[in-house]
PDB file of C-alpha atoms in Angstrom:
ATOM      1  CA  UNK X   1       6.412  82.925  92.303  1.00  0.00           C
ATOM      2  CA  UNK X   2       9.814  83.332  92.961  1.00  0.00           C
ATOM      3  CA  UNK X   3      12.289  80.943  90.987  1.00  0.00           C
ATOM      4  CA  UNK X   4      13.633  77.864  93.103  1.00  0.00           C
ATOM      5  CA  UNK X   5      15.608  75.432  91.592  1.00  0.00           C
ATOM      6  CA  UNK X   6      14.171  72.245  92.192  1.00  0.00           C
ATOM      7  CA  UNK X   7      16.582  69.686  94.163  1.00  0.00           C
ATOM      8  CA  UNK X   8      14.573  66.132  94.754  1.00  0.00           C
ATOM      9  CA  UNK X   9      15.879  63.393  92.530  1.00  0.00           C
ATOM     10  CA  UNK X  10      18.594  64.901  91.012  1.00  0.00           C
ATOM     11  CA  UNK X  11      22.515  63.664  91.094  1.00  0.00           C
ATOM     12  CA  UNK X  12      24.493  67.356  90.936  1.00  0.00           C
ATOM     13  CA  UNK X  13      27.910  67.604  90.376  1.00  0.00           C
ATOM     14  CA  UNK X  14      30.180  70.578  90.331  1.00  0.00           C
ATOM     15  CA  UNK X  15      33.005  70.619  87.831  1.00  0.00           C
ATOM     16  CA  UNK X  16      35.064  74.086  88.533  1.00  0.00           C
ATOM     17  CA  UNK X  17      32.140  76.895  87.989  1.00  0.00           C
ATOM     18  CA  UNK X  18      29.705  74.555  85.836  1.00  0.00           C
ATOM     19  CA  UNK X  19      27.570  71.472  86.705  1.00  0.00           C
ATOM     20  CA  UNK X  20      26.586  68.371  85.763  1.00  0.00           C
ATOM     21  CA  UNK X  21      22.961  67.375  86.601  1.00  0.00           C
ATOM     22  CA  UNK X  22      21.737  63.960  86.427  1.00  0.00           C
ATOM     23  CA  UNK X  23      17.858  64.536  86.713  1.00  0.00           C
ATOM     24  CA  UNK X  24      16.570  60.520  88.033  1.00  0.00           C
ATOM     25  CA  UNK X  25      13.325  61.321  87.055  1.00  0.00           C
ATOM     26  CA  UNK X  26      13.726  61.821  83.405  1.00  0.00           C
ATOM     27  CA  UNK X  27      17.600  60.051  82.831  1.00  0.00           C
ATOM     28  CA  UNK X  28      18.589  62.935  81.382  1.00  0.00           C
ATOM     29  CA  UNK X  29      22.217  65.034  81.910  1.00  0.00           C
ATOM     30  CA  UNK X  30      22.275  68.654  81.717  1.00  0.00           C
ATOM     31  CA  UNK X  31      25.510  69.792  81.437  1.00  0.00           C
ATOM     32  CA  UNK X  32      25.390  73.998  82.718  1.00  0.00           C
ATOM     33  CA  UNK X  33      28.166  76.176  81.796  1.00  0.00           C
ATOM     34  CA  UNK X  34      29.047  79.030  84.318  1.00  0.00           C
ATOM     35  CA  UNK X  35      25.983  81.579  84.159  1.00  0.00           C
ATOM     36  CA  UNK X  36      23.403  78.591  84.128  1.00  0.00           C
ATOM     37  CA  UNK X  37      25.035  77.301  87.368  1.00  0.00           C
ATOM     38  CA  UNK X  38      25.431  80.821  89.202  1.00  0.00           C
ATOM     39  CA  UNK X  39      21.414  80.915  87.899  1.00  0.00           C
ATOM     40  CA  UNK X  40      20.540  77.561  89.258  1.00  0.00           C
ATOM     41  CA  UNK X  41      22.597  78.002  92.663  1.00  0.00           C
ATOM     42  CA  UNK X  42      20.648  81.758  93.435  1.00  0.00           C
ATOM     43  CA  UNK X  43      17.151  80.148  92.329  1.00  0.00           C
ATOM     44  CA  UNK X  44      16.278  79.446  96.036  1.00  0.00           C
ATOM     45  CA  UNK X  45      12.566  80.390  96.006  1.00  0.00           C
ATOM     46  CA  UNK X  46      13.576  83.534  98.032  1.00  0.00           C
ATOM     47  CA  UNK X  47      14.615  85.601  95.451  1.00  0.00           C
ATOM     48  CA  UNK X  48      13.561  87.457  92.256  1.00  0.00           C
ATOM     49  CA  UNK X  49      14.755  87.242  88.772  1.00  0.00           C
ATOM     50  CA  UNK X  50      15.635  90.768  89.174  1.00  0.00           C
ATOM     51  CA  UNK X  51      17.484  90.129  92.209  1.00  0.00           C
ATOM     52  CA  UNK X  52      19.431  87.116  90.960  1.00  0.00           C
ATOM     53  CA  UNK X  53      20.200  89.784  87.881  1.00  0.00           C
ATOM     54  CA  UNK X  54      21.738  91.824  90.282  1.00  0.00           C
ATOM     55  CA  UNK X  55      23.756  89.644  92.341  1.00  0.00           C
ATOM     56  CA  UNK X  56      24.991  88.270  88.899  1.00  0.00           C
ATOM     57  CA  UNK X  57      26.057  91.603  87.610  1.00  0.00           C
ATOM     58  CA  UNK X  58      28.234  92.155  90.805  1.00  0.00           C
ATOM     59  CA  UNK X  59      30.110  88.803  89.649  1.00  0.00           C
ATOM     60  CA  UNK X  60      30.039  89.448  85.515  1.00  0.00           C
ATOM     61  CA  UNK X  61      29.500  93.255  84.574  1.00  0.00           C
ATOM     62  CA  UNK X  62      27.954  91.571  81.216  1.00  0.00           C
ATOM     63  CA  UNK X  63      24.756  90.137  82.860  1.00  0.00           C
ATOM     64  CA  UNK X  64      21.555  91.321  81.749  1.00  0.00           C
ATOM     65  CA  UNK X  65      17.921  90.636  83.528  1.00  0.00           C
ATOM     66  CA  UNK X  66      17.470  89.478  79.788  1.00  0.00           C
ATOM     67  CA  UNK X  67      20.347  86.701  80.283  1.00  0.00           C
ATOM     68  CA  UNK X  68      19.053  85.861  83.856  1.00  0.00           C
ATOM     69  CA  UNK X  69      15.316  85.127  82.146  1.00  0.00           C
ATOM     70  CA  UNK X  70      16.336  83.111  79.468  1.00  0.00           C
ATOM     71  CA  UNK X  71      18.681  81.160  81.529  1.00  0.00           C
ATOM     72  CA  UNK X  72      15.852  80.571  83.812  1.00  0.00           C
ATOM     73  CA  UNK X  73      13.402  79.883  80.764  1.00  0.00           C
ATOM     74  CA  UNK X  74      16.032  77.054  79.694  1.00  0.00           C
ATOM     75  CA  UNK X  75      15.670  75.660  83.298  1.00  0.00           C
ATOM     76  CA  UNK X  76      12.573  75.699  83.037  1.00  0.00           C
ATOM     77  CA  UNK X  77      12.387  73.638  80.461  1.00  0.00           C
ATOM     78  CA  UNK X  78      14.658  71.388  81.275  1.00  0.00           C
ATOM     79  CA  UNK X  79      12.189  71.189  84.681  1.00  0.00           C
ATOM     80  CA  UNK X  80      15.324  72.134  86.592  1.00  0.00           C
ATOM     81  CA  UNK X  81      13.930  75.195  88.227  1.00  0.00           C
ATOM     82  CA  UNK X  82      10.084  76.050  89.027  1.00  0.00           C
ATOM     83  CA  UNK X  83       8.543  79.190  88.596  1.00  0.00           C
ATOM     84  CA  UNK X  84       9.871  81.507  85.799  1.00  0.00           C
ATOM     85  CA  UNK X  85       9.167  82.181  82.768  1.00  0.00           C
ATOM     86  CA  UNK X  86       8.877  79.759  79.657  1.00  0.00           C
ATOM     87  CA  UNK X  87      11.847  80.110  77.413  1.00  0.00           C
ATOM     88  CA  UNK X  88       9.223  81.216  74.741  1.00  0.00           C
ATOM     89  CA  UNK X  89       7.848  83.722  77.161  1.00  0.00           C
ATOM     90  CA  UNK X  90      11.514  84.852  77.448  1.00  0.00           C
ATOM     91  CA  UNK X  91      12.370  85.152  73.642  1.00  0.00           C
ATOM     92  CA  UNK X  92       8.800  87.536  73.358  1.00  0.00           C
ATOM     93  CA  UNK X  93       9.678  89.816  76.243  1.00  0.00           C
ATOM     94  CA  UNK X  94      13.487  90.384  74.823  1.00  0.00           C
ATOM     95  CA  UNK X  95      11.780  91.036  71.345  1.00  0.00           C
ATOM     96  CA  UNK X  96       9.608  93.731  72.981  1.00  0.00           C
ATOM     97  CA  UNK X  97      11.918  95.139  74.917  1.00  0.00           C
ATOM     98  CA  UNK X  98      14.435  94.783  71.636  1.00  0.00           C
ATOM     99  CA  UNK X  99      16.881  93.058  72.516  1.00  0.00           C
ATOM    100  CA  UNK X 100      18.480  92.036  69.672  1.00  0.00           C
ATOM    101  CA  UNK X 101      20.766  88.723  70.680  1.00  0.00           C
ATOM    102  CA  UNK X 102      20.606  86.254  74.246  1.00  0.00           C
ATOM    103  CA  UNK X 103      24.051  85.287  73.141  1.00  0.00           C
ATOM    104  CA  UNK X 104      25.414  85.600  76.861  1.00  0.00           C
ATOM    105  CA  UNK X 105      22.505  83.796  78.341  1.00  0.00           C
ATOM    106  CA  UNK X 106      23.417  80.691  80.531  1.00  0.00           C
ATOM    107  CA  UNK X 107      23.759  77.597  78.370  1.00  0.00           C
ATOM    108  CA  UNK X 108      22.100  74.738  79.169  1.00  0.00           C
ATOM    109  CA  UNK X 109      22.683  71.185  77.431  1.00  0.00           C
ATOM    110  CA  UNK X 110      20.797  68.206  77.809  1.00  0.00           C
ATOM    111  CA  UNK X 111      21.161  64.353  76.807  1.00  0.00           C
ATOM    112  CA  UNK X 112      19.024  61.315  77.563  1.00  0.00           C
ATOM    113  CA  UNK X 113      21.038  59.199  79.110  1.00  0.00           C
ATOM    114  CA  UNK X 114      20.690  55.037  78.172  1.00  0.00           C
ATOM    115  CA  UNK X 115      18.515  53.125  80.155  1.00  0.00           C
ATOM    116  CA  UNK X 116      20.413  50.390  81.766  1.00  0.00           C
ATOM    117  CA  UNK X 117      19.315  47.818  79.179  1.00  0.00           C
ATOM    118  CA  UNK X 118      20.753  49.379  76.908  1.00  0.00           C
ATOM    119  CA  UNK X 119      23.614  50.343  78.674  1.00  0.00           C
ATOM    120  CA  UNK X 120      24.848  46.978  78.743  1.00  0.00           C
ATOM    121  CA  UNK X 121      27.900  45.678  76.911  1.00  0.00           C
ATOM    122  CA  UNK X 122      27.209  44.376  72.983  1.00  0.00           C
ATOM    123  CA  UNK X 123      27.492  40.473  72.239  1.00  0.00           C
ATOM    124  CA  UNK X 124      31.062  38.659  71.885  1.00  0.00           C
ATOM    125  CA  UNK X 125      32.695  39.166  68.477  1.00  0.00           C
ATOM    126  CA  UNK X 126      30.696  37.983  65.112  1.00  0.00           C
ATOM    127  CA  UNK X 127      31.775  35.002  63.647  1.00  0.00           C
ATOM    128  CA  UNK X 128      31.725  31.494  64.209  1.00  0.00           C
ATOM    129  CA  UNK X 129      32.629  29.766  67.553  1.00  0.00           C
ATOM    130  CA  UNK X 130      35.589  27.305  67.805  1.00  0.00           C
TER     131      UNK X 130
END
C-alpha cells in the first residue's frame, strides 16, 4: 500500500514550508517542520516511498529513502498518513541497512490540545468579595 496522507477531520495550516495540523479526532496539534510537510503533501496514495525519496532529493540533495521512512513512520504514528511503515519498523530497517543516525528525518511534534472545559478561563481573583 502506497502511503496517503489521510485528510478527513483534520484543520491544516501552512506556515511558510511547515504545517500545523489540528487532527479533530484526537485534539491533538502536530506541528511538521519542512521535510515532514514535503512528506505529508507527496503521500497521495499514488506514490511510493521510494518515489517520494526521489522527488525529495531533487528539492534537498540530503534526503535519504531512510529520512523519507522514518518521516513516514512518525506519521504514522501520529495516524497522519496510512500505509507505511511503523516508526519501529523504520528504526530496524536503518539498523540493518546501518545507518548510523535519522538526524535529517522530518520532525514531527505533537500536543494534546485542552478540551474546551478546560479551556475555559480560571475563577475571579482569590480573596474575599467586597
Amino acid at each position: 500500500m502506497e502511503p496517503r496522507a489521510r485528510r478527513d477531520d483534520l484543520e491544516i495550516q501552512r506556515m511558510g514550508d511547515e504545517l500545523v495540523i489540528y487532527d479533530l479526532r484526537s485534539n491533538e496539534a502536530h506541528a511538521l517542520d519542512a521535510l515532514a510537510a514535503d512528506v505529508f503533501d507527496l503521500a497521495d496514495g499514488s506514490r511510493t516511498v521510494a518515489e517520494i525519496a526521489h522527488l525529495l532529493q531533487e528539492r534537498r540533495s540530503a534526503t535519504t529513502i531512510d529520512d523519507v521512512e522514518a518521516t513516514l513512520a512518525s506519521l504514522r504514528d501520529a495516524d497522519l498518513v496510512l500505509g507505511g511503515l511503523t516508526r519501529r519498523d523504520a528504526l530496524r530497517r536503518a539498523a540493518a541497512v546501518g545507518a548510523v543516525s535519522l538526524v535529517g528525518a522530518g520532525m514531527l511534534k505533537s500536543v494534546l490540545a485542552p478540551v474546551p472545559a478546560a479551556a475555559q478561563s480560571a475563577p475571579g481573583p482569590i480573596g474575599p468579595s467586597i
